[in-house]
PDB file of C-alpha atoms in Angstrom:
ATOM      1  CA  UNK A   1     145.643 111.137  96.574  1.00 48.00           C
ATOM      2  CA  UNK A   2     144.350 110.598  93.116  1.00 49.00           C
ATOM      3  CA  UNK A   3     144.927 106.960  93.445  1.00 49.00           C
ATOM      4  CA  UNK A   4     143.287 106.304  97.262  1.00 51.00           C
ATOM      5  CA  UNK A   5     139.952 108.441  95.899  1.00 45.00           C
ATOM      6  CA  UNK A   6     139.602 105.939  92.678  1.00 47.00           C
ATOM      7  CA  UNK A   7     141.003 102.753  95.153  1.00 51.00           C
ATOM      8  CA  UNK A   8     137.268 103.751  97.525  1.00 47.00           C
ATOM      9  CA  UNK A   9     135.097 104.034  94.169  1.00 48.00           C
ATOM     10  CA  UNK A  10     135.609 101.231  93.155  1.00 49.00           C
ATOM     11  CA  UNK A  11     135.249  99.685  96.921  1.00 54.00           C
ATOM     12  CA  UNK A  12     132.200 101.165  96.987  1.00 46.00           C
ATOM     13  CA  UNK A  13     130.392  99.904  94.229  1.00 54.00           C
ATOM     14  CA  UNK A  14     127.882  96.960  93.926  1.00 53.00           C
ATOM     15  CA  UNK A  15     128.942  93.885  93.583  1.00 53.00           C
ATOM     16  CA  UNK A  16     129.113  92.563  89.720  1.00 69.00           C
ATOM     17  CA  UNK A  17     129.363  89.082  90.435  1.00 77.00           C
ATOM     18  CA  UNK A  18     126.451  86.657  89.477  1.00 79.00           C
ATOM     19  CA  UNK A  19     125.784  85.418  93.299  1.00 80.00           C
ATOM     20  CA  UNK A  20     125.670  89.399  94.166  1.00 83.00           C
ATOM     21  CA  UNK A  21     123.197  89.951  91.404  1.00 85.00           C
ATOM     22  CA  UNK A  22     120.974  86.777  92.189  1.00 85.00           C
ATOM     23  CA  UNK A  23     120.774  87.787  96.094  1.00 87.00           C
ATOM     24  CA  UNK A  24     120.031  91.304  95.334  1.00 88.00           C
ATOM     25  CA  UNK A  25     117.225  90.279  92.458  1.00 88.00           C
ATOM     26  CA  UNK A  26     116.299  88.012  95.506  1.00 88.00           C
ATOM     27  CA  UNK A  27     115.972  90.540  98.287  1.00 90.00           C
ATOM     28  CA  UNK A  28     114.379  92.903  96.008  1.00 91.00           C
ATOM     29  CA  UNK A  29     111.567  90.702  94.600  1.00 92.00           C
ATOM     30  CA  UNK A  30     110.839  89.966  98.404  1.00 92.00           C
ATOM     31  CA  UNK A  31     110.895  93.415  99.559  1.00 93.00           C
ATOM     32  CA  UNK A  32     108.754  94.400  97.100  1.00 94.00           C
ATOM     33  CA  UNK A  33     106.407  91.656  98.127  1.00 93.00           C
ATOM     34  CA  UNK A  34     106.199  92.001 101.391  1.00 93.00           C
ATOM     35  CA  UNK A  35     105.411  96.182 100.719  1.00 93.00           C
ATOM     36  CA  UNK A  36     102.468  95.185  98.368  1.00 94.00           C
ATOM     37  CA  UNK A  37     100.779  92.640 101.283  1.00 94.00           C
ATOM     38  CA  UNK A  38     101.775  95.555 103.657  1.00 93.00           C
ATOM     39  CA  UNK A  39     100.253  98.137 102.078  1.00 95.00           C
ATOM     40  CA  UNK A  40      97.082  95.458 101.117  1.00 96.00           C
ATOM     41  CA  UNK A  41      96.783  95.119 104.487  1.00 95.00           C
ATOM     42  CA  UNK A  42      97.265  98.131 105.907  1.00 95.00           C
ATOM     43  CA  UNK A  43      94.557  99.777 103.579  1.00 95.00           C
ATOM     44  CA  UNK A  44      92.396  96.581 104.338  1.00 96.00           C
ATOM     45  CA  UNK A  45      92.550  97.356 108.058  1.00 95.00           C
ATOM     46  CA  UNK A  46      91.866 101.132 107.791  1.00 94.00           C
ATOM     47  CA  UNK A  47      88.806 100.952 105.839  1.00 95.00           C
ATOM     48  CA  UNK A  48      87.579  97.998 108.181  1.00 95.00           C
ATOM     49  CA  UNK A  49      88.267 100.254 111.060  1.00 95.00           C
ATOM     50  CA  UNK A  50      86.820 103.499 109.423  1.00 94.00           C
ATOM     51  CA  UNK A  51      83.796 101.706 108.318  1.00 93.00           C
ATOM     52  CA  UNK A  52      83.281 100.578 111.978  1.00 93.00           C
ATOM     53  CA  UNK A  53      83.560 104.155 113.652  1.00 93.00           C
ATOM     54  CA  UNK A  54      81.122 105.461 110.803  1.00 92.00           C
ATOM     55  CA  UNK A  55      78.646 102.672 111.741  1.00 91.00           C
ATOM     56  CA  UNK A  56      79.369 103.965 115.362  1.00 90.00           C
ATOM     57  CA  UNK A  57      78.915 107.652 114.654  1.00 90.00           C
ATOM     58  CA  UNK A  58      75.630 107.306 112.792  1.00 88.00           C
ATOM     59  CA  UNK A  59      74.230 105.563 116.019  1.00 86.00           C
ATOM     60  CA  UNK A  60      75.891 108.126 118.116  1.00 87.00           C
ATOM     61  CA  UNK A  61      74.354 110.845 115.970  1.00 86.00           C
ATOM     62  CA  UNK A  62      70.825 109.504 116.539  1.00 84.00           C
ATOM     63  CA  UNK A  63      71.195 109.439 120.447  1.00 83.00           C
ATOM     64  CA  UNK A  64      73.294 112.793 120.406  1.00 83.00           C
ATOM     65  CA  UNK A  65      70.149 114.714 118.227  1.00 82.00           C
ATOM     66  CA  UNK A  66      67.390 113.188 120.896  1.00 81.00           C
ATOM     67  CA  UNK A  67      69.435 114.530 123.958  1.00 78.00           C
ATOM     68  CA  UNK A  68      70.659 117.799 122.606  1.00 80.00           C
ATOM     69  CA  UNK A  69      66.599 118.370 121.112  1.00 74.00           C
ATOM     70  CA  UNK A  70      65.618 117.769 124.943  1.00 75.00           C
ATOM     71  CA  UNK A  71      68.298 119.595 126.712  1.00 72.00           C
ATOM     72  CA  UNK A  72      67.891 122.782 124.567  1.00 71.00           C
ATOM     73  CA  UNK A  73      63.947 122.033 124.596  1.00 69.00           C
ATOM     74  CA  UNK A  74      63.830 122.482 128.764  1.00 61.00           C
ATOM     75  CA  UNK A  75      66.658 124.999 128.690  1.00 58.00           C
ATOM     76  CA  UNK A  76      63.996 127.359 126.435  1.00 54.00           C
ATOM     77  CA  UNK A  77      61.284 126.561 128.467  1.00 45.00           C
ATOM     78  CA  UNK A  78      62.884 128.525 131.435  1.00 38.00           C
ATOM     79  CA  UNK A  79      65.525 125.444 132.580  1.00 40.00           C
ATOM     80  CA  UNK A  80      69.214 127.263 132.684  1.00 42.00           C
ATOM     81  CA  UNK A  81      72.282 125.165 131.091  1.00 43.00           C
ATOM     82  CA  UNK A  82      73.276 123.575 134.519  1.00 39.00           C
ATOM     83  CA  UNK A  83      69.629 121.968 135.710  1.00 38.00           C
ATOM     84  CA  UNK A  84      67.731 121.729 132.335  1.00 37.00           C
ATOM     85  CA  UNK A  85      64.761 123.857 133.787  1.00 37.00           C
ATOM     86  CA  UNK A  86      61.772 121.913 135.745  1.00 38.00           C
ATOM     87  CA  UNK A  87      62.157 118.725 133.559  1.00 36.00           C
ATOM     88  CA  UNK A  88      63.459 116.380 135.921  1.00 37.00           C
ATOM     89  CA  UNK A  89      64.893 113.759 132.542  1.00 36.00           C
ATOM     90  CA  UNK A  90      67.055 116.523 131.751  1.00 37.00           C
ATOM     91  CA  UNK A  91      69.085 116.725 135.277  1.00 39.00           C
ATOM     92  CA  UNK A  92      72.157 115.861 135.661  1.00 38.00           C
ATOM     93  CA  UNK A  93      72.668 112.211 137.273  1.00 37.00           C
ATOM     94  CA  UNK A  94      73.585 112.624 140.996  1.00 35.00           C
ATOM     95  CA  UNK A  95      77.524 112.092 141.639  1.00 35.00           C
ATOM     96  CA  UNK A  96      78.375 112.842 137.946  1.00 37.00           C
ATOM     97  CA  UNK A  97      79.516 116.027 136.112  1.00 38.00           C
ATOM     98  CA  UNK A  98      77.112 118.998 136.254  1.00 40.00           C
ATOM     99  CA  UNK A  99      77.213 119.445 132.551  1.00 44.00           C
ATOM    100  CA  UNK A 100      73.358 118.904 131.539  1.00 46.00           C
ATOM    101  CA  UNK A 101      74.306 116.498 128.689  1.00 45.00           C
ATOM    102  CA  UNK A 102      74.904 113.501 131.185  1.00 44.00           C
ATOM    103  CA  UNK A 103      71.188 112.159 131.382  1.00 41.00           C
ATOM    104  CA  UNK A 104      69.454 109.186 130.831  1.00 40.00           C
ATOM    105  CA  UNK A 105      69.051 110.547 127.007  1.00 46.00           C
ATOM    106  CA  UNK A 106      72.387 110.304 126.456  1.00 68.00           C
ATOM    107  CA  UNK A 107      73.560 106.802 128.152  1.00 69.00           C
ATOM    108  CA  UNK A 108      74.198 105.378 124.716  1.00 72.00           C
ATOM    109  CA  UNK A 109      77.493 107.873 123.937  1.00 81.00           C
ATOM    110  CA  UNK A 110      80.616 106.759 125.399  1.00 82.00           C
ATOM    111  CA  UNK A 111      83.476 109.078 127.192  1.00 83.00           C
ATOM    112  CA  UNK A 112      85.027 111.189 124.616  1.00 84.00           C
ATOM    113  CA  UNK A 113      81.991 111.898 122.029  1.00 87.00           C
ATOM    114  CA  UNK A 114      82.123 115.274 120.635  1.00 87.00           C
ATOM    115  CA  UNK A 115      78.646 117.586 121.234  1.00 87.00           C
ATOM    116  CA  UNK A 116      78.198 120.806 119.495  1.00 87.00           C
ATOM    117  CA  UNK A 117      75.621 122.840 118.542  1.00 87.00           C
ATOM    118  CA  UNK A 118      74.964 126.373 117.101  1.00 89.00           C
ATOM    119  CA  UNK A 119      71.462 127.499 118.064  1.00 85.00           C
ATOM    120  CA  UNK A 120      70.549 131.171 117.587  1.00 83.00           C
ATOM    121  CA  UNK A 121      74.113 132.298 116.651  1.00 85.00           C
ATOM    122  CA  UNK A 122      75.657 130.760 119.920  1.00 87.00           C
ATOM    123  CA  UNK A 123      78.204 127.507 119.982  1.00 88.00           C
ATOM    124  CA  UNK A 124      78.062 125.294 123.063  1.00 85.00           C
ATOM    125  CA  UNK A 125      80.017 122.218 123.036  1.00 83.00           C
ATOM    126  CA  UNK A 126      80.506 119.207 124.502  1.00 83.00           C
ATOM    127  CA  UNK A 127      83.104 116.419 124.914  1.00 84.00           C
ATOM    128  CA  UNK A 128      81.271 113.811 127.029  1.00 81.00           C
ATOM    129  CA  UNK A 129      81.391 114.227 129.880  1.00 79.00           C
ATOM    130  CA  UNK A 130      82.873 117.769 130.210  1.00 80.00           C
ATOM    131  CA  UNK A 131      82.111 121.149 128.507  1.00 82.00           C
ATOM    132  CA  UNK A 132      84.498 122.398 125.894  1.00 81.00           C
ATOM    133  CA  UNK A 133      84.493 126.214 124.307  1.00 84.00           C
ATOM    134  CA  UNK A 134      85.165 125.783 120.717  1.00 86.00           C
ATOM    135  CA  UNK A 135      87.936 127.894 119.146  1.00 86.00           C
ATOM    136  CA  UNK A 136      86.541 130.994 116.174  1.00 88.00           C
ATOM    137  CA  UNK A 137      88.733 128.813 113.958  1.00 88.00           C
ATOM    138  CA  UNK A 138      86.923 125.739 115.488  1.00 86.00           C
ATOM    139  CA  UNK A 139      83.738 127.234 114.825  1.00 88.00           C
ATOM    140  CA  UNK A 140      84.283 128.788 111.312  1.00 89.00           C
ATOM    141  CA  UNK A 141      85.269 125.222 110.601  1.00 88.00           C
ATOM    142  CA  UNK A 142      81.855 123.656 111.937  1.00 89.00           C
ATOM    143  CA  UNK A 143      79.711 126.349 109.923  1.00 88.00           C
ATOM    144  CA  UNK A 144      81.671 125.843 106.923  1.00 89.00           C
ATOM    145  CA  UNK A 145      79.730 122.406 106.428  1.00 87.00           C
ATOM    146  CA  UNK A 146      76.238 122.647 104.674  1.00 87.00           C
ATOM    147  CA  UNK A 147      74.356 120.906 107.554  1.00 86.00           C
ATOM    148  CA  UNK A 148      73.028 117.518 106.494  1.00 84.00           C
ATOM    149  CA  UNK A 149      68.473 116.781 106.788  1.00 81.00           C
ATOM    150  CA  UNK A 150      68.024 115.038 110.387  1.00 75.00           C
ATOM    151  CA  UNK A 151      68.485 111.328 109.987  1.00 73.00           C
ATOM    152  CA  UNK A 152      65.576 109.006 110.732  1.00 69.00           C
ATOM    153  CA  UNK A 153      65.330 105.323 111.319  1.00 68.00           C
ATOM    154  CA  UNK A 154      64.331 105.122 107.379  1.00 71.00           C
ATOM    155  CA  UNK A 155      66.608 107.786 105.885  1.00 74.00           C
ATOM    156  CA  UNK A 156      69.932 107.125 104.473  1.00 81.00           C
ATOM    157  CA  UNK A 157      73.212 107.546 106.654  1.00 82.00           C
ATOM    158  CA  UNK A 158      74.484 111.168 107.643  1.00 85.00           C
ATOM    159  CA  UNK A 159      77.510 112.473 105.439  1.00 88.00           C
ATOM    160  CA  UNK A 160      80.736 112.331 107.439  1.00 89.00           C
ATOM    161  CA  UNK A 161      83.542 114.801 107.636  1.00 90.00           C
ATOM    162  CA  UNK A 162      86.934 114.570 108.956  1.00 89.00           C
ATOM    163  CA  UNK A 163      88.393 117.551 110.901  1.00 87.00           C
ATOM    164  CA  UNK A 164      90.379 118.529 113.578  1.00 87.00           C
ATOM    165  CA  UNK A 165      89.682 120.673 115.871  1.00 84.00           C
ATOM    166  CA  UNK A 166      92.026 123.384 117.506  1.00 81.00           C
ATOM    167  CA  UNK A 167      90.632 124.247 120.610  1.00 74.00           C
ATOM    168  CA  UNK A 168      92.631 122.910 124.108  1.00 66.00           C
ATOM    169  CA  UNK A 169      89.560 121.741 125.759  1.00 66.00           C
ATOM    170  CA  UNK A 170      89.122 119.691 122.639  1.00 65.00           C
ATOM    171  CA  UNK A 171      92.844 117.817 122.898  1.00 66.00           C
ATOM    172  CA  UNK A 172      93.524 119.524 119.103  1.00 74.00           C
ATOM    173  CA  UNK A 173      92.567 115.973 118.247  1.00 82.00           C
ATOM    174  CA  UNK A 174      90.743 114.859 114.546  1.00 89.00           C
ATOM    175  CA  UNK A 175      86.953 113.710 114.789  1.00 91.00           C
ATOM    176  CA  UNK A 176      85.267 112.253 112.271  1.00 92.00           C
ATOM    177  CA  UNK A 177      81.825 114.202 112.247  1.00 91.00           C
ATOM    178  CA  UNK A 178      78.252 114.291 110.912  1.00 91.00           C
ATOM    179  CA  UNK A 179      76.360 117.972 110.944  1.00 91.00           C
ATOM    180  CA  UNK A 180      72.385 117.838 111.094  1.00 88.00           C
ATOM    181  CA  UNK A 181      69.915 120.887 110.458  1.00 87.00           C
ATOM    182  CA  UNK A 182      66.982 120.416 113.289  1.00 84.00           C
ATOM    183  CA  UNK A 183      64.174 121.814 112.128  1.00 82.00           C
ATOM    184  CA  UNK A 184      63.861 124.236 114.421  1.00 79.00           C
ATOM    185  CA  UNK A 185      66.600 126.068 113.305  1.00 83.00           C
ATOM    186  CA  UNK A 186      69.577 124.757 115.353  1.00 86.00           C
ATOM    187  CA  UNK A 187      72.695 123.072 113.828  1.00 89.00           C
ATOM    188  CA  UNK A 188      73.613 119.708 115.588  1.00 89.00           C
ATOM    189  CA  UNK A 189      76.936 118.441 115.344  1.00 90.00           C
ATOM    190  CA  UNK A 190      78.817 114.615 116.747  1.00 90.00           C
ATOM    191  CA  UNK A 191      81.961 113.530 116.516  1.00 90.00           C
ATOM    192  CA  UNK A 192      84.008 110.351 117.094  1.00 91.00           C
ATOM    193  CA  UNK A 193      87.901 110.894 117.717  1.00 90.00           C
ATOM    194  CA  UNK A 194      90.135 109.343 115.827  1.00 92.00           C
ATOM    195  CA  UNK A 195      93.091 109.113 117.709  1.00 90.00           C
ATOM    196  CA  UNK A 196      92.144 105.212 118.567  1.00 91.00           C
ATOM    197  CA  UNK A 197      92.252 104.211 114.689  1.00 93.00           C
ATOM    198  CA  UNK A 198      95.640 106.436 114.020  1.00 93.00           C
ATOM    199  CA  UNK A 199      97.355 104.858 116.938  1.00 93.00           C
ATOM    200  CA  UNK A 200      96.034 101.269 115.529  1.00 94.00           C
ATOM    201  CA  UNK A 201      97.420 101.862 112.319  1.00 94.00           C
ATOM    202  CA  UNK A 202     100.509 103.060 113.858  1.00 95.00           C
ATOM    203  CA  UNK A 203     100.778  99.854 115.325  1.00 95.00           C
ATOM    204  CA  UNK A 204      99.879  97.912 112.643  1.00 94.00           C
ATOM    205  CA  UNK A 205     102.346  99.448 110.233  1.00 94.00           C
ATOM    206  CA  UNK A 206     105.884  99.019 112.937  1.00 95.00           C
ATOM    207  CA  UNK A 207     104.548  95.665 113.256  1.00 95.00           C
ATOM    208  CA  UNK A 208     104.537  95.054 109.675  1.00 94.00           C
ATOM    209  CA  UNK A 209     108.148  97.070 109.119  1.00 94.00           C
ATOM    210  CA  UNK A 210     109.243  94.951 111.962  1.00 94.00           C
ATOM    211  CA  UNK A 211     108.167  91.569 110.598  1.00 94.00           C
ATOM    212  CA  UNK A 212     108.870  92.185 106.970  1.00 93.00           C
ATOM    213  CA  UNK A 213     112.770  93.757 107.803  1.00 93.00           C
ATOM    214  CA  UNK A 214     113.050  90.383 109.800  1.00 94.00           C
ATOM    215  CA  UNK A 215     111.823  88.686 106.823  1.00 92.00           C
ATOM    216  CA  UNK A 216     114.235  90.329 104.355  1.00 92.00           C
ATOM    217  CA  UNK A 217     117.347  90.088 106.392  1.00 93.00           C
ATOM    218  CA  UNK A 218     116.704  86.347 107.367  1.00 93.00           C
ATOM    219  CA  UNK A 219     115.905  85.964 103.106  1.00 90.00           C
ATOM    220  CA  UNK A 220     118.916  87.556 102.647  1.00 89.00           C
ATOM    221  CA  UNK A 221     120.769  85.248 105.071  1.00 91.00           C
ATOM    222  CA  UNK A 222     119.478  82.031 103.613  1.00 91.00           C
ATOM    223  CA  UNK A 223     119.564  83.210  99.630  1.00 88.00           C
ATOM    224  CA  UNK A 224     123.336  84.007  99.900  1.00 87.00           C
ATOM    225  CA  UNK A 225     123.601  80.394 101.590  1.00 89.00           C
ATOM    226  CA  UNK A 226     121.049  79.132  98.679  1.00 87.00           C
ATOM    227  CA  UNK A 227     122.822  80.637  96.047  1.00 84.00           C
ATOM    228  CA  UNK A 228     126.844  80.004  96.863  1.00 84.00           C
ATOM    229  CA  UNK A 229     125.684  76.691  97.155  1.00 83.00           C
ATOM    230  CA  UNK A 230     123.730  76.291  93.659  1.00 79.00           C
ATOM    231  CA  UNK A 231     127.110  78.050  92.194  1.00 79.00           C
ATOM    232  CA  UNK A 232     129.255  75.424  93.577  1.00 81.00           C
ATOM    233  CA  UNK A 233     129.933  73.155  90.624  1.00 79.00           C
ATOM    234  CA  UNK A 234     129.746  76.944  88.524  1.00 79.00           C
ATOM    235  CA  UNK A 235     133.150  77.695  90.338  1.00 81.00           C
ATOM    236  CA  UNK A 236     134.668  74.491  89.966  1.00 80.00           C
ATOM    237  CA  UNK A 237     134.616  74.613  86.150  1.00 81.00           C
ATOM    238  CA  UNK A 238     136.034  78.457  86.810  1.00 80.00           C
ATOM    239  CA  UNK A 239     138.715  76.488  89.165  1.00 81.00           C
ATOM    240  CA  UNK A 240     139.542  73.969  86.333  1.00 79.00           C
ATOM    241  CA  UNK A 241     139.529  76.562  83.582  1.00 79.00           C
ATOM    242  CA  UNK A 242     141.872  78.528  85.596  1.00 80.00           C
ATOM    243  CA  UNK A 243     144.467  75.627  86.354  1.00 79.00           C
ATOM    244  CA  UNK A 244     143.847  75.182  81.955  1.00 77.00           C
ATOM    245  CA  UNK A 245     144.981  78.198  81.128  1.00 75.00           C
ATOM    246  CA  UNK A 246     148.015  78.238  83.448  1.00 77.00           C
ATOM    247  CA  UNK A 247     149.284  75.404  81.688  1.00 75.00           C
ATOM    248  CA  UNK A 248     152.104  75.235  78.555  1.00 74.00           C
ATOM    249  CA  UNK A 249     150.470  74.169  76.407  1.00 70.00           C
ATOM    250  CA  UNK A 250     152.868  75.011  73.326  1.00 70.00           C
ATOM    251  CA  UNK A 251     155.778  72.689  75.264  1.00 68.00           C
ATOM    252  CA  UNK A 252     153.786  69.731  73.903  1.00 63.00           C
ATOM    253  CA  UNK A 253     152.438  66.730  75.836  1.00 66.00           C
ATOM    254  CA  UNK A 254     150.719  68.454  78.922  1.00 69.00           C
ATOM    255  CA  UNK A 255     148.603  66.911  82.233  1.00 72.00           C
ATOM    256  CA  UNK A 256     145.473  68.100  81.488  1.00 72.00           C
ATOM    257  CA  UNK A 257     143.177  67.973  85.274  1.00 74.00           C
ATOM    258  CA  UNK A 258     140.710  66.211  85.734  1.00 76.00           C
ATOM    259  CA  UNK A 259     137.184  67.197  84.588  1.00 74.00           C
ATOM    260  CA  UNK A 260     134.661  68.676  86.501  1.00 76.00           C
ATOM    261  CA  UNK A 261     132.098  66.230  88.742  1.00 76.00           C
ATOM    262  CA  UNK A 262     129.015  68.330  88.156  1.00 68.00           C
ATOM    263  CA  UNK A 263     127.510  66.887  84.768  1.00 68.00           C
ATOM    264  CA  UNK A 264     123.813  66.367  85.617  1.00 73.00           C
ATOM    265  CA  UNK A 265     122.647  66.959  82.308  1.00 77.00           C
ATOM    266  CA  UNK A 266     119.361  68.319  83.903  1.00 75.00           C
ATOM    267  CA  UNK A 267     120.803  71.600  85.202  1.00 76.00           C
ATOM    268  CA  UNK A 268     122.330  74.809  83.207  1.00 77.00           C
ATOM    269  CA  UNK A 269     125.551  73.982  85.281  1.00 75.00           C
ATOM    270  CA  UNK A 270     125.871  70.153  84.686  1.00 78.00           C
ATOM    271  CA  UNK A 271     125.615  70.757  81.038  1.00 81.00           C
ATOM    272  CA  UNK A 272     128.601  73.233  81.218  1.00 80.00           C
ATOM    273  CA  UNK A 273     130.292  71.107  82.991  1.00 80.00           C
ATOM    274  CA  UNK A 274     129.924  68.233  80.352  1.00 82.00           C
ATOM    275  CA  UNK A 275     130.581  70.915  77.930  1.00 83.00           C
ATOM    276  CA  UNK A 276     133.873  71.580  79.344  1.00 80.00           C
ATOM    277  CA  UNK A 277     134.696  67.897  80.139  1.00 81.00           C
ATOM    278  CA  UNK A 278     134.230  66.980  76.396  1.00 84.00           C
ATOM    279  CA  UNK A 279     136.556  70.332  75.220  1.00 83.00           C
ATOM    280  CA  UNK A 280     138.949  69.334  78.122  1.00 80.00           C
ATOM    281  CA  UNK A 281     139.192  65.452  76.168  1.00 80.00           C
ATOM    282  CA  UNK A 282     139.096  67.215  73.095  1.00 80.00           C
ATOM    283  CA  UNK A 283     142.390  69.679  73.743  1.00 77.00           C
ATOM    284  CA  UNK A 284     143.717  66.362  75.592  1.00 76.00           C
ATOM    285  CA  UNK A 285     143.835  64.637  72.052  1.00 78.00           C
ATOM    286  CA  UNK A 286     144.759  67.058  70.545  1.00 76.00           C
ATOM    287  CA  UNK A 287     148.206  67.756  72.268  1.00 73.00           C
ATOM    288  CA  UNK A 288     149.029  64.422  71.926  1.00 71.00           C
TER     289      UNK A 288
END
């Protein structure tokens, strides 16, 4: 039993031999390559794509502040939250959802924009186009964030938060947010999901496992072809040491085999091999 245990060790364990080492320095100088220019990328194409839904969010923000300032302006001038009062801008477009944030105001935000807003200690909310109720955790999370002045067309972009929120209506998806003060008192909030730039970079990074596992197997493939065949004239001088040592030499005159063909002097293996031609001549004359 002893025996059959130490007979798998040793089956088991890497391969010693100078091709095995040279493939496996190969592979590994590849893989680790190919994971810096993933990761490159991969970090390269999440800040492009992050950068890109900020710029979006900022505009979103400004058209999302002008139609929740009107919609909450008419509701407190004696509109109710499903007409927007007597201002005729604030009703709902005829054949679309009855929630009073689908007006002309708010054209410029696409499906899916998060609308929230906290306005004398009540949270309405919106996911364009249909009315959400935030969560208590939802909202704990919202008025956790030191609301941000109202940006203008000269002030500097609106700090942006990432969080997810937990309520159903919501999807429990992440939104990257900004949070604006209005100076009359209410807390504005927008937010952009970002489920479109996880499932991106989800993409992005099985394409580049994909691509880059091709890559190291087909390396792989072609090294241990490269390499057995840059050893070649290595294994003959092994093969013509071999058939040296097997000979008598103490009987006296011997055939010593022929020397090696490899002697390029330019290469590490030509010179052995004129190294070992010359000591092959030299235990030759000696004998005799």
């Amino acid at each position: 039993m002893q025996a059959r245990v130490t007979r798998s060790r040793r089956r088991w364990r890497p391969a010693r031999s100078l091709s095995g080492r040279l493939i496996a320095g190969l592979v590994a100088l590849l893989a680790l390559g190919c994971a810096t220019v993933g990761l490159v990328t991969y970090l390269a194409i999440q800040r492009a794509l992050m950068n890109e839904l900020d710029n979006q969010l900022q505009a979103a923000t400004g058209v999302a502040n002008s139609c929740l300032d009107h919609w909450l302006e008419a509701d407190g001038n004696g509109g109710d939250n499903s007409n927007g009062g007597d201002n005729n801008a604030a009703q709902p477009a005829q054949g679309t959802s009855t929630s009073p944030l689908i007006t002309p105001y708010c054209e410029g935000l696409g499906t899916g924009t998060l609308l929230a807003y906290l306005d004398h200690g009540q949270w309405g909310g919106y996911v364009v186009p249909d009315k959400i109720t935030l969560s208590a955790a939802d909202q704990a999370t919202l008025e956790a964030i030191t609301p941000s002045h109202m940006p203008g067309p000269n002030s500097p972009p609106a700090p942006t938060y990432t969080e997810k929120l937990t309520s159903a209506d919501s999807g429990g998806e992440a939104y990257l947010i900004t949070v604006a003060a209005d100076p009359s008192g209410a807390t504005y909030v927008t937010g952009l999901s970002l489920n479109g730039v996880h499932d991106l970079l989800k993409d992005v990074a099985l394409a580049e496992i994909g691509v880059f596992g091709g890559a190291l197997v087909l390396a792989g493939v072609l090294g241990t072809i490269w390499v057995r065949l840059s050893l070649r004239p290595l294994r003959r001088v092994a093969v013509t040491a071999s058939r040296v040592a097997e000979l008598p030499l103490e009987s006296g005159e011997v055939a010593m085999p022929r020397g090696v063909p490899d002697t390029d002097p330019g290469t590490e293996t030509g010179q052995l091999g004129l190294a070992f031609n010359r000591m092959l001549g030299r235990v030759e004359t000696a004998l005799r």
